[in-house]
Amino acid sequence: MEKLKKRWGIDSNFQIILILIVFSVTGSSSVFLAKPLLNSLGLVRESFSGEWWGAVIYVLLRILIIFPIYQVLLVAFGWLFGQFKFFWNFEKKMLSRFGLGFLFK
């Protein structure tokens, strides 16, 4: 735990618990919200059935929808759990690794 606290720059075990809760709630919520969003866009799994590549396209579209939802929810849930500073810094670091660091300059 000490190594993780040092790496993340946090002070207490309680903060680790809050951070892990935020990660789990965010992941579950983003996956949960992706299906209705895809449905509202008319992108339902059945419309991609038939060939094997249809399922691949559907999964790729779902991942592309989940990614921005996850980014927004991560910061929002981080704020709700009182860990905004950690998740804002985490978000900036993650997006800069994806080549989107220019968004924060």
PDB file of C-alpha atoms in Angstrom:
ATOM      1  CA  MET A   1       0.000   0.000   0.000  1.00  0.00           C
ATOM      2  CA  GLU A   2       2.824   2.394   0.787  1.00  0.00           C
ATOM      3  CA  LYS A   3       4.256   2.011  -2.711  1.00  0.00           C
ATOM      4  CA  LEU A   4       0.866   2.794  -4.256  1.00  0.00           C
ATOM      5  CA  LYS A   5       0.366   5.806  -1.983  1.00  0.00           C
ATOM      6  CA  LYS A   6       3.788   7.138  -2.936  1.00  0.00           C
ATOM      7  CA  ARG A   7       3.225   6.547  -6.658  1.00  0.00           C
ATOM      8  CA  TRP A   8      -0.187   8.234  -6.625  1.00  0.00           C
ATOM      9  CA  GLY A   9       0.927  11.015  -4.277  1.00  0.00           C
ATOM     10  CA  ILE A  10      -1.747  10.404  -1.676  1.00  0.00           C
ATOM     11  CA  ASP A  11      -1.587  10.255   2.106  1.00  0.00           C
ATOM     12  CA  SER A  12      -4.032   7.729   3.483  1.00  0.00           C
ATOM     13  CA  ASN A  13      -5.408   4.268   2.917  1.00  0.00           C
ATOM     14  CA  PHE A  14      -8.877   5.812   2.938  1.00  0.00           C
ATOM     15  CA  GLN A  15      -7.971   7.792  -0.183  1.00  0.00           C
ATOM     16  CA  ILE A  16      -6.892   4.565  -1.891  1.00  0.00           C
ATOM     17  CA  ILE A  17     -10.256   3.018  -1.077  1.00  0.00           C
ATOM     18  CA  LEU A  18     -12.094   6.067  -2.441  1.00  0.00           C
ATOM     19  CA  ILE A  19     -10.004   6.051  -5.622  1.00  0.00           C
ATOM     20  CA  LEU A  20     -10.634   2.353  -6.222  1.00  0.00           C
ATOM     21  CA  ILE A  21     -14.373   2.883  -5.643  1.00  0.00           C
ATOM     22  CA  VAL A  22     -14.380   5.734  -8.170  1.00  0.00           C
ATOM     23  CA  PHE A  23     -12.618   3.565 -10.767  1.00  0.00           C
ATOM     24  CA  SER A  24     -15.101   0.720 -10.291  1.00  0.00           C
ATOM     25  CA  VAL A  25     -18.211   2.926 -10.307  1.00  0.00           C
ATOM     26  CA  THR A  26     -16.968   4.818 -13.363  1.00  0.00           C
ATOM     27  CA  GLY A  27     -16.225   1.678 -15.355  1.00  0.00           C
ATOM     28  CA  SER A  28     -19.575   0.109 -14.574  1.00  0.00           C
ATOM     29  CA  SER A  29     -21.481   3.310 -15.251  1.00  0.00           C
ATOM     30  CA  SER A  30     -19.811   4.004 -18.590  1.00  0.00           C
ATOM     31  CA  VAL A  31     -20.564   0.493 -19.851  1.00  0.00           C
ATOM     32  CA  PHE A  32     -24.132   0.792 -18.569  1.00  0.00           C
ATOM     33  CA  LEU A  33     -24.682   4.138 -20.342  1.00  0.00           C
ATOM     34  CA  ALA A  34     -23.133   3.073 -23.657  1.00  0.00           C
ATOM     35  CA  LYS A  35     -25.935   0.695 -24.692  1.00  0.00           C
ATOM     36  CA  PRO A  36     -28.819   3.210 -24.461  1.00  0.00           C
ATOM     37  CA  LEU A  37     -26.673   5.801 -26.220  1.00  0.00           C
ATOM     38  CA  LEU A  38     -25.902   3.409 -29.069  1.00  0.00           C
ATOM     39  CA  ASN A  39     -29.581   2.442 -29.249  1.00  0.00           C
ATOM     40  CA  SER A  40     -30.626   6.104 -29.465  1.00  0.00           C
ATOM     41  CA  LEU A  41     -28.191   6.509 -32.366  1.00  0.00           C
ATOM     42  CA  GLY A  42     -29.803   3.502 -34.069  1.00  0.00           C
ATOM     43  CA  LEU A  43     -26.739   1.333 -33.614  1.00  0.00           C
ATOM     44  CA  VAL A  44     -28.168  -1.884 -32.190  1.00  0.00           C
ATOM     45  CA  ARG A  45     -26.316  -5.181 -32.128  1.00  0.00           C
ATOM     46  CA  GLU A  46     -28.890  -6.861 -34.361  1.00  0.00           C
ATOM     47  CA  SER A  47     -28.230  -4.389 -37.171  1.00  0.00           C
ATOM     48  CA  PHE A  48     -24.628  -5.631 -37.317  1.00  0.00           C
ATOM     49  CA  SER A  49     -25.427  -9.324 -37.342  1.00  0.00           C
ATOM     50  CA  GLY A  50     -24.879 -11.691 -40.231  1.00  0.00           C
ATOM     51  CA  GLU A  51     -21.177 -11.582 -40.912  1.00  0.00           C
ATOM     52  CA  TRP A  52     -18.416 -11.850 -38.320  1.00  0.00           C
ATOM     53  CA  TRP A  53     -17.150  -8.357 -39.126  1.00  0.00           C
ATOM     54  CA  GLY A  54     -20.514  -6.892 -38.110  1.00  0.00           C
ATOM     55  CA  ALA A  55     -19.895  -7.929 -34.515  1.00  0.00           C
ATOM     56  CA  VAL A  56     -16.375  -6.477 -34.682  1.00  0.00           C
ATOM     57  CA  ILE A  57     -17.687  -3.143 -35.977  1.00  0.00           C
ATOM     58  CA  TYR A  58     -20.337  -3.040 -33.231  1.00  0.00           C
ATOM     59  CA  VAL A  59     -17.745  -3.721 -30.515  1.00  0.00           C
ATOM     60  CA  LEU A  60     -15.400  -1.059 -31.911  1.00  0.00           C
ATOM     61  CA  LEU A  61     -18.231   1.488 -32.019  1.00  0.00           C
ATOM     62  CA  ARG A  62     -19.182   0.601 -28.464  1.00  0.00           C
ATOM     63  CA  ILE A  63     -15.589   1.121 -27.297  1.00  0.00           C
ATOM     64  CA  LEU A  64     -15.439   4.471 -29.111  1.00  0.00           C
ATOM     65  CA  ILE A  65     -18.640   5.527 -27.329  1.00  0.00           C
ATOM     66  CA  ILE A  66     -17.509   4.243 -23.925  1.00  0.00           C
ATOM     67  CA  PHE A  67     -14.163   6.084 -23.996  1.00  0.00           C
ATOM     68  CA  PRO A  68     -15.460   9.691 -23.813  1.00  0.00           C
ATOM     69  CA  ILE A  69     -18.236   8.694 -21.407  1.00  0.00           C
ATOM     70  CA  TYR A  70     -15.601   7.148 -19.126  1.00  0.00           C
ATOM     71  CA  GLN A  71     -13.420  10.271 -19.227  1.00  0.00           C
ATOM     72  CA  VAL A  72     -16.263  12.571 -18.185  1.00  0.00           C
ATOM     73  CA  LEU A  73     -17.619  10.229 -15.519  1.00  0.00           C
ATOM     74  CA  LEU A  74     -14.160   9.659 -14.036  1.00  0.00           C
ATOM     75  CA  VAL A  75     -13.745  13.337 -13.228  1.00  0.00           C
ATOM     76  CA  ALA A  76     -17.395  13.682 -12.140  1.00  0.00           C
ATOM     77  CA  PHE A  77     -17.297  10.722  -9.745  1.00  0.00           C
ATOM     78  CA  GLY A  78     -13.865  11.834  -8.556  1.00  0.00           C
ATOM     79  CA  TRP A  79     -15.405  15.172  -7.622  1.00  0.00           C
ATOM     80  CA  LEU A  80     -18.373  13.504  -5.900  1.00  0.00           C
ATOM     81  CA  PHE A  81     -16.023  11.365  -3.794  1.00  0.00           C
ATOM     82  CA  GLY A  82     -13.778  14.328  -2.945  1.00  0.00           C
ATOM     83  CA  GLN A  83     -10.868  13.202  -5.094  1.00  0.00           C
ATOM     84  CA  PHE A  84     -11.158  15.734  -7.924  1.00  0.00           C
ATOM     85  CA  LYS A  85      -7.503  16.807  -7.836  1.00  0.00           C
ATOM     86  CA  PHE A  86      -6.240  13.232  -8.168  1.00  0.00           C
ATOM     87  CA  PHE A  87      -8.590  12.370 -11.031  1.00  0.00           C
ATOM     88  CA  TRP A  88      -8.069  15.652 -12.864  1.00  0.00           C
ATOM     89  CA  ASN A  89      -4.311  15.038 -12.854  1.00  0.00           C
ATOM     90  CA  PHE A  90      -4.890  11.387 -13.802  1.00  0.00           C
ATOM     91  CA  GLU A  91      -7.128  12.488 -16.686  1.00  0.00           C
ATOM     92  CA  LYS A  92      -4.591  14.967 -18.022  1.00  0.00           C
ATOM     93  CA  LYS A  93      -1.839  12.360 -17.880  1.00  0.00           C
ATOM     94  CA  MET A  94      -3.946   9.679 -19.573  1.00  0.00           C
ATOM     95  CA  LEU A  95      -5.162  11.927 -22.389  1.00  0.00           C
ATOM     96  CA  SER A  96      -1.664  13.256 -23.030  1.00  0.00           C
ATOM     97  CA  ARG A  97      -0.491   9.655 -23.462  1.00  0.00           C
ATOM     98  CA  PHE A  98      -3.192   9.233 -26.110  1.00  0.00           C
ATOM     99  CA  GLY A  99      -1.843  12.324 -27.889  1.00  0.00           C
ATOM    100  CA  LEU A 100      -4.631  14.594 -26.668  1.00  0.00           C
ATOM    101  CA  GLY A 101      -2.528  16.616 -24.249  1.00  0.00           C
ATOM    102  CA  PHE A 102      -3.057  19.731 -26.364  1.00  0.00           C
ATOM    103  CA  LEU A 103      -6.570  19.928 -24.893  1.00  0.00           C
ATOM    104  CA  PHE A 104      -5.104  21.069 -21.559  1.00  0.00           C
ATOM    105  CA  LYS A 105      -2.677  23.738 -22.738  1.00  0.00           C
TER     106      LYS A 105
END
